[in-house]
CSV table of C-alpha atoms and ligand atoms in Angstrom, one decimal:
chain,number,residue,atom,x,y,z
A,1,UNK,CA,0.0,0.0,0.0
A,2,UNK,CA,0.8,3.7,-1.2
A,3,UNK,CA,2.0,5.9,2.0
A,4,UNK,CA,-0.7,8.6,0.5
A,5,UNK,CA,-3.2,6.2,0.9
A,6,UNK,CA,-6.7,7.7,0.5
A,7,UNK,CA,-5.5,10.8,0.9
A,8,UNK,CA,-7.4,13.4,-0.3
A,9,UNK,CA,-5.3,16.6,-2.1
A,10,UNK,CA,-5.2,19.6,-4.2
A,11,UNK,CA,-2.4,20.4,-6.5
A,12,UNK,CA,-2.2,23.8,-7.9
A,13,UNK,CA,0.3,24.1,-10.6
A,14,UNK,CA,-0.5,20.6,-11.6
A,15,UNK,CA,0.1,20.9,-15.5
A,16,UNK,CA,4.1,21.2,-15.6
A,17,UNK,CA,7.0,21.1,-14.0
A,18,UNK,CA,7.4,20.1,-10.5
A,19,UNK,CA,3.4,20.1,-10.0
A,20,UNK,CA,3.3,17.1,-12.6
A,21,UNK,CA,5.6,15.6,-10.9
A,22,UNK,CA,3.8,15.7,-7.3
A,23,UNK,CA,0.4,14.9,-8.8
A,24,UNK,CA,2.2,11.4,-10.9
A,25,UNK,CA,4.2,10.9,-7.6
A,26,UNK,CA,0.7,11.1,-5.0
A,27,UNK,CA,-1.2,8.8,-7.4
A,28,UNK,CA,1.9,6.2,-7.5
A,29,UNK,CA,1.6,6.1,-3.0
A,30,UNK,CA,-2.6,6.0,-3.6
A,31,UNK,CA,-3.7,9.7,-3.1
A,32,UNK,CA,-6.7,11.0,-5.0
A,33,UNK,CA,-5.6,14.3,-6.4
A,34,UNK,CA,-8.0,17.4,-7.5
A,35,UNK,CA,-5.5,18.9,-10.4
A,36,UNK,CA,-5.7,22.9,-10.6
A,37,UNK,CA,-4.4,24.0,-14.2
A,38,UNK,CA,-4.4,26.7,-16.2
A,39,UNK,CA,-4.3,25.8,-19.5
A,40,UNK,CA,-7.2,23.5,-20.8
A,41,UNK,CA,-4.7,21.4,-23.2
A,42,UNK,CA,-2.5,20.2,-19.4
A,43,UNK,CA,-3.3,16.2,-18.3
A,44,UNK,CA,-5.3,15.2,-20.9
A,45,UNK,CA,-3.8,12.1,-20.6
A,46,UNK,CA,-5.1,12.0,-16.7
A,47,UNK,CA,-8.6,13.1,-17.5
A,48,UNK,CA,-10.2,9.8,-17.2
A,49,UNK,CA,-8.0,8.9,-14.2
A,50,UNK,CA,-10.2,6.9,-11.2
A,51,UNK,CA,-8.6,9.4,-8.5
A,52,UNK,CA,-8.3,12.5,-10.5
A,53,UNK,CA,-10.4,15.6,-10.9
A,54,UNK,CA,-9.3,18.4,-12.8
A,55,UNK,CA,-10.0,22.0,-12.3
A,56,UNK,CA,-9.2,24.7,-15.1
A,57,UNK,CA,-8.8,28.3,-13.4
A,58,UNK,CA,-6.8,31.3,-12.3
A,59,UNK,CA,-5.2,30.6,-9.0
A,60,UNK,CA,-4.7,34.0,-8.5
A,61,UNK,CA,-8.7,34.3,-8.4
A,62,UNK,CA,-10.5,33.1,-4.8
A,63,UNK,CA,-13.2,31.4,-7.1
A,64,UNK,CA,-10.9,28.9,-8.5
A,65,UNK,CA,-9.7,27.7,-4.8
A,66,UNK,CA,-12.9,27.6,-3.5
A,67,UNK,CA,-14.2,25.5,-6.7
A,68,UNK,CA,-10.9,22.9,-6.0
A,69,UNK,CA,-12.2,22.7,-2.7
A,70,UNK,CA,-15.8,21.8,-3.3
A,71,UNK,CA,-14.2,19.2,-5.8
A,72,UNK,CA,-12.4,17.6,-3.3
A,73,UNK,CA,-15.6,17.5,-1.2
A,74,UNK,CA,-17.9,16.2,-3.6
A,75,UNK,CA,-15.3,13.3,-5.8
A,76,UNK,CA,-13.4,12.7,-2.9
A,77,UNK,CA,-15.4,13.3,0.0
A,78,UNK,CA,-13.0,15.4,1.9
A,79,UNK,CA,-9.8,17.1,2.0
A,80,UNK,CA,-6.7,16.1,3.7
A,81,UNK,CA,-4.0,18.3,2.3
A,82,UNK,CA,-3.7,21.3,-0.4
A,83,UNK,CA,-0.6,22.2,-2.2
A,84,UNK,CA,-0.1,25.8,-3.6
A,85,UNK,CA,2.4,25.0,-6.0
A,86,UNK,CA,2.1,27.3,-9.1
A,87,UNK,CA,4.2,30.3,-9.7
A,88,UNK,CA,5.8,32.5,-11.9
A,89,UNK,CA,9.3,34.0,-12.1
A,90,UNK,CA,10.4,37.4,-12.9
A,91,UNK,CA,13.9,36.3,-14.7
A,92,UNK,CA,15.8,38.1,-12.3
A,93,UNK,CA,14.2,41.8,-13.5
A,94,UNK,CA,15.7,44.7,-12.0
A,95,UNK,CA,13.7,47.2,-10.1
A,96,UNK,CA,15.7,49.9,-12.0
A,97,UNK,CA,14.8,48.3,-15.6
A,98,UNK,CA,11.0,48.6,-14.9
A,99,UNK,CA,8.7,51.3,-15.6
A,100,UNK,CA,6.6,52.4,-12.8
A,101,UNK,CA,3.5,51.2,-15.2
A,102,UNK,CA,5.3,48.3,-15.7
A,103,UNK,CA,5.9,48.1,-12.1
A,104,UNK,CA,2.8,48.1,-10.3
A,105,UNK,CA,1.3,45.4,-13.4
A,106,UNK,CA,4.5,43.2,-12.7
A,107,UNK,CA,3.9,43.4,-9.3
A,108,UNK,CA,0.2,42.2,-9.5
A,109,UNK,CA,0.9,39.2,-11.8
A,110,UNK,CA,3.6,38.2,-9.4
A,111,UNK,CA,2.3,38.9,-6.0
A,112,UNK,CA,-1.1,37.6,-7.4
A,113,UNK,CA,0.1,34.0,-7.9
A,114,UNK,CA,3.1,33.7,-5.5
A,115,UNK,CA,1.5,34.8,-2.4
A,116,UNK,CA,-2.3,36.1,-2.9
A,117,UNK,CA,-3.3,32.3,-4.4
A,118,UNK,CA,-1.5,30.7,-1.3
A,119,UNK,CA,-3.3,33.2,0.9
A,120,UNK,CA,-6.3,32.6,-0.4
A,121,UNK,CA,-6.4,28.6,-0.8
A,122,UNK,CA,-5.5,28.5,2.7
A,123,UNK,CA,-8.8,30.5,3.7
A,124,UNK,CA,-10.9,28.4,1.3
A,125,UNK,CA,-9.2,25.4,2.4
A,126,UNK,CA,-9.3,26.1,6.0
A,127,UNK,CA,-12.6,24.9,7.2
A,128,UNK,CA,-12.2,21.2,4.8
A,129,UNK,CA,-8.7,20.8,6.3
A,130,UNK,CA,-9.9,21.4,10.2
A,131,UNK,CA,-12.2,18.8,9.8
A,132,UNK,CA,-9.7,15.9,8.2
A,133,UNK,CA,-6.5,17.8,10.9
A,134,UNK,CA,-5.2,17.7,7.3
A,135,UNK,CA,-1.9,19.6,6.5
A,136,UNK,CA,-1.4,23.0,4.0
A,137,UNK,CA,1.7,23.2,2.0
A,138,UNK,CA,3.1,25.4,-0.2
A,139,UNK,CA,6.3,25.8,-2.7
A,140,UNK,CA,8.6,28.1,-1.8
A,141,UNK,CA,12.1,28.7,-3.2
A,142,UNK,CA,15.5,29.1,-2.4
A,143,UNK,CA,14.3,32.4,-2.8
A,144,UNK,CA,12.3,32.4,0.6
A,145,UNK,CA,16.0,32.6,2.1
A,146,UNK,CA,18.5,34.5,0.1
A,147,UNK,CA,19.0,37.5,-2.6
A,148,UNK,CA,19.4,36.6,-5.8
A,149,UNK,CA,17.4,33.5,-6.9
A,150,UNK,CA,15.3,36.2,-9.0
A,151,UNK,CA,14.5,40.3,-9.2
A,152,UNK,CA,13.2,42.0,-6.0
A,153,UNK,CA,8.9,41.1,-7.2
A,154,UNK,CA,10.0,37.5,-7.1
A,155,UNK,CA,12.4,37.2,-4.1
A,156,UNK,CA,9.9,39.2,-2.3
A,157,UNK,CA,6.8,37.2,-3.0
A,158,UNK,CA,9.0,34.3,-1.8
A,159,UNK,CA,10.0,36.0,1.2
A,160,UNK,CA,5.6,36.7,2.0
A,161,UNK,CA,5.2,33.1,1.4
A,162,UNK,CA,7.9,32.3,3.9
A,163,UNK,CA,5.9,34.5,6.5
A,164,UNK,CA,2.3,33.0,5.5
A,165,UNK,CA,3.7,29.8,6.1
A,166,UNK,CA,5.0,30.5,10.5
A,167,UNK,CA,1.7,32.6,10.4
A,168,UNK,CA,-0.6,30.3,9.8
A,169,UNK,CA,1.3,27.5,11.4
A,170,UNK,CA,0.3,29.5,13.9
A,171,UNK,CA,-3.2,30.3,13.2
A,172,UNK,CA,-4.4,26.7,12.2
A,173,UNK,CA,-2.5,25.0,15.1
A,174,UNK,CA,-3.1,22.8,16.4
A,175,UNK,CA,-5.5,20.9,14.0
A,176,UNK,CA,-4.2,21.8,10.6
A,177,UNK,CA,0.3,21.6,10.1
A,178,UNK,CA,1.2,24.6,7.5
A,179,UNK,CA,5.0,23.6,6.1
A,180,UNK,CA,6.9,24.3,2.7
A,181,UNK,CA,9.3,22.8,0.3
A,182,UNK,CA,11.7,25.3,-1.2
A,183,UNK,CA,13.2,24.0,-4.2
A,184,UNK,CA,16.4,25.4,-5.7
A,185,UNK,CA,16.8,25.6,-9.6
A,186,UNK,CA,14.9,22.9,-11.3
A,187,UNK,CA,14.5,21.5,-14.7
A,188,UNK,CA,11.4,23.0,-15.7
A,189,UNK,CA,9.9,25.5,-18.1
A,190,UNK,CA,8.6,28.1,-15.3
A,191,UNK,CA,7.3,30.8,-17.1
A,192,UNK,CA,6.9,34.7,-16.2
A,193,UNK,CA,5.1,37.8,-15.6
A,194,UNK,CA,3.1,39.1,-18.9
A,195,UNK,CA,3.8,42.8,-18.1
A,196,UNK,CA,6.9,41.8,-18.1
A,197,UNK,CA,6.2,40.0,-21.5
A,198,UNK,CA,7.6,36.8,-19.9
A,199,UNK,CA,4.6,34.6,-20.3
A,200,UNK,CA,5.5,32.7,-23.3
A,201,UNK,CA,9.2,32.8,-21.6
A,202,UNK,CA,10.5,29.6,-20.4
A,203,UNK,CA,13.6,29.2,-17.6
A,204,UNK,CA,14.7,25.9,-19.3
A,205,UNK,CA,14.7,27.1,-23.2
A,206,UNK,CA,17.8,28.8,-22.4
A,207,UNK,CA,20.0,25.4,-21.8
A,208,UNK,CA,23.1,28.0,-21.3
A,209,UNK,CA,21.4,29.6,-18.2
A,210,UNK,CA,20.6,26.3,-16.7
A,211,UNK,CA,24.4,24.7,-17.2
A,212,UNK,CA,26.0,28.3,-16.2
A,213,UNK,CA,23.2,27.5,-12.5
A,214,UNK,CA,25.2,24.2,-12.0
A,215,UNK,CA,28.2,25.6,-11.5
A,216,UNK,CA,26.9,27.4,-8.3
A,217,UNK,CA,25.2,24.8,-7.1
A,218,UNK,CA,27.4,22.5,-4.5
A,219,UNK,CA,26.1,19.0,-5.9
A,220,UNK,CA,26.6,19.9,-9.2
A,221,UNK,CA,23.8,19.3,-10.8
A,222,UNK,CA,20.4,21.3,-11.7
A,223,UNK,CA,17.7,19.1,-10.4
A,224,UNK,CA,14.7,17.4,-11.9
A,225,UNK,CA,11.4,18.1,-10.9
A,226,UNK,CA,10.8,14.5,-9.2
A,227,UNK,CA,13.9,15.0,-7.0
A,228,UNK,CA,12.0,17.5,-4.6
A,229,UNK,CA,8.4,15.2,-4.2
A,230,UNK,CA,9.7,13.2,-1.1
A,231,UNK,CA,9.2,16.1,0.7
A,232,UNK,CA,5.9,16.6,-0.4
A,233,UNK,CA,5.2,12.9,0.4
A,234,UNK,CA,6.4,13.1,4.1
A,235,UNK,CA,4.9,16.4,4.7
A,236,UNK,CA,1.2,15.1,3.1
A,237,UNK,CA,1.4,12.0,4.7
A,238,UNK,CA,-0.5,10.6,8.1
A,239,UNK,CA,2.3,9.4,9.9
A,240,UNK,CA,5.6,10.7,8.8
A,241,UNK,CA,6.1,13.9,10.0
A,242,UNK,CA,3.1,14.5,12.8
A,243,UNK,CA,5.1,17.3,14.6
A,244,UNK,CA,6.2,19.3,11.9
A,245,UNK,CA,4.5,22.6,11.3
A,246,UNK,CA,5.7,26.0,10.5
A,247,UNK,CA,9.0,24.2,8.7
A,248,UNK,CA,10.0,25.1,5.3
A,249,UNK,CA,12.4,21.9,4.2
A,250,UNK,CA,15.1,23.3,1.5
A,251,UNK,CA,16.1,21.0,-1.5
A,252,UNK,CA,18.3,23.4,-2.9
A,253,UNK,CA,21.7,21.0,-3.9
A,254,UNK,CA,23.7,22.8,-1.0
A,255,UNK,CA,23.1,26.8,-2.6
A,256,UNK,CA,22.3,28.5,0.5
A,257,UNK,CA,24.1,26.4,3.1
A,258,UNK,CA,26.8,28.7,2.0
A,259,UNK,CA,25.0,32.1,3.3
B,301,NAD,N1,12.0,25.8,-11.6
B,301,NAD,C1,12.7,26.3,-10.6
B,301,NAD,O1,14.0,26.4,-10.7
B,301,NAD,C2,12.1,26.6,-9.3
B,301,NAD,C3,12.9,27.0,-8.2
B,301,NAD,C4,12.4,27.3,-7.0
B,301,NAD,C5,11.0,27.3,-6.9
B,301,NAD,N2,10.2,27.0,-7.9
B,301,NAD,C6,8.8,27.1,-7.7
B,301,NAD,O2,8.2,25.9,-8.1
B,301,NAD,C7,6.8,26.1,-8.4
B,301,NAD,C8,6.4,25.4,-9.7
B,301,NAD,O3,7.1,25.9,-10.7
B,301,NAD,P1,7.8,25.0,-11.9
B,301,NAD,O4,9.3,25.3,-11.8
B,301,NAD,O5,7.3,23.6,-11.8
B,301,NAD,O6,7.3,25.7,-13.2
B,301,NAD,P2,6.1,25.4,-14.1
B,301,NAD,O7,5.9,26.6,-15.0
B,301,NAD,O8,6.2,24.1,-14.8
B,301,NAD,O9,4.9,25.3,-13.1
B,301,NAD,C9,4.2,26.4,-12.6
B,301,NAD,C10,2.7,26.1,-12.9
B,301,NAD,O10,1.9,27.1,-12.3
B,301,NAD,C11,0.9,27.4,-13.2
B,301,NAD,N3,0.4,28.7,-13.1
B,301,NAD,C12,1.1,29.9,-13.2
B,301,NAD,N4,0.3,30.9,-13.0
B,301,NAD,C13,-1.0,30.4,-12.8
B,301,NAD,C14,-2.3,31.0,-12.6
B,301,NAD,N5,-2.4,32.3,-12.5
B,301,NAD,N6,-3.3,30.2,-12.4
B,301,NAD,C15,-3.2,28.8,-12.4
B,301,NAD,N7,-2.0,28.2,-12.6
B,301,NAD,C16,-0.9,29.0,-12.8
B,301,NAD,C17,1.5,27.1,-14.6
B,301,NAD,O11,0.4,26.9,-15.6
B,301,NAD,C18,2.4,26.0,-14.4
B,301,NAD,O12,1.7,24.7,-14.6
B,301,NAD,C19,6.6,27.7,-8.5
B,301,NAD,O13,6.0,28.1,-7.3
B,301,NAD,C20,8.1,28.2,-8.5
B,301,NAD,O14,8.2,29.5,-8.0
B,301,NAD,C21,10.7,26.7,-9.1
């Protein structure tokens, strides 16, 4: 038996990247998964799945978290944890190199996803996850902890994430555990902010980028989206990690043990 067994969750972010890679990961250990995506085309290949349901929406919007919830409710008949996953980038845009037009939209398509879709999913979630004493996770970054791993809308969206997360570890205590996983640079084609016209951008087109990351990295290597989804496991799970809340666990290759 799967160690998600019958567990209930919502990805957000499911489409792509690391998301995929936690939704294929949760059905392998036996959870049922409520997919949130964006783009209609994502997990066709899942649609028919016996412990899938997929939502197509705007995380940025309360509607779309609310409408993952009542998913959950109704297919799955409950909710044990939620995962706030998606995100967009900024490709390390300087504050200097932007507009103050540019700005404030930039900032909105940013803030909206990193930190107002966690925000909100945890209200919307709040009520389903008292009643399982299920668990709220989000991804954060290497970027929750240091300078650099993007321009100041991104780090700083990061950094809010980190302080949503000992918040409401807080707030929900002690029936619901609020934790994070902050990945460091990752194989994936994480996309940006349209005012920024980074939405049809993607971090791995440029291969260059990603071999000139590994260098900095202390194991060597840019990681793949399935290296970080233990740490979703053992945070989702019943059993594994019952006294952990408030945590953000980094899987970063070693980047910022050196700060
Ligand atoms: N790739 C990296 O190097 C890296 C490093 C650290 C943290 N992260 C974080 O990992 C998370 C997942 O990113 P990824 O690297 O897998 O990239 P990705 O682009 O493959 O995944 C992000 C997902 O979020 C979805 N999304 C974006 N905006 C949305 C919106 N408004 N509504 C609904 N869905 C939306 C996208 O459709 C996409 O499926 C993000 O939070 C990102 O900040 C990534």
């Amino acid at each position: 038996m799967g160690r998600l067994a019958g567990r209930r969750v919502i990805v957000t972010g499911a489409g792509s990247g690391i998301g995929r890679a936690i939704v294929e990961r949760f059905l392998a250990e036996g959870a049922q998964v409520v997919c949130v995506i964006r783009n209609d085309a994502d997990l066709a290949e899942l649609r028919d799945h016996p412990d899938v349901e997929i939502i197509v929406g705007d995380v940025a919007s309360y509607d779309t978290n609310k409408r993952a919830v009542e998913a959950a409710k109704q297919r799955f008949d409950g909710l044990d944890a939620f995962i706030a996953n998606a995100g967009v980038w900024d490709f390390h845009k300087r504050l200097s190199k932007m507009s103050s037009e540019t700005l404030a939209s930039a900032y909105e398509d940013i803030m909206s996803v990193n930190f107002r879709a966690p925000l909100f999913a945890a209200h919307a979630a709040a009520e389903a996850l008292l009643a399982s004493r299920g668990t709220f996770i989000v991804t954060g970054s290497n970027a929750c902890f240091r300078a650099g791993g993007g321009g100041v809308l991104y780090t700083a969206s990061k950094f809010a994430l980190r302080g949503l997360v000992q918040q409401l570890a807080l707030e929900m205590a002690p029936g619901v555990r609020v934790n994070g996983v902050a990945p460091g640079a990752t194989d994936t084609g994480l996309s940006g902010s349209a005012a920024l016209e980074q939405r049809d951008r993607e971090m791995n087109a440029d291969k260059a980028r990603v071999s000139a990351m590994a260098t900095h990295i202390p194991l060597k290597y840019v990681s793949m989206p399935a290296d970080h989804t233990g740490l979703y496991v053992l945070l989702a799970s019943v059993s594994e990690a019952p006294y952990v809340t408030g945590s953000i666990f980094v899987s970063d290759g070693g980047l910022i043990a050196g700060i």
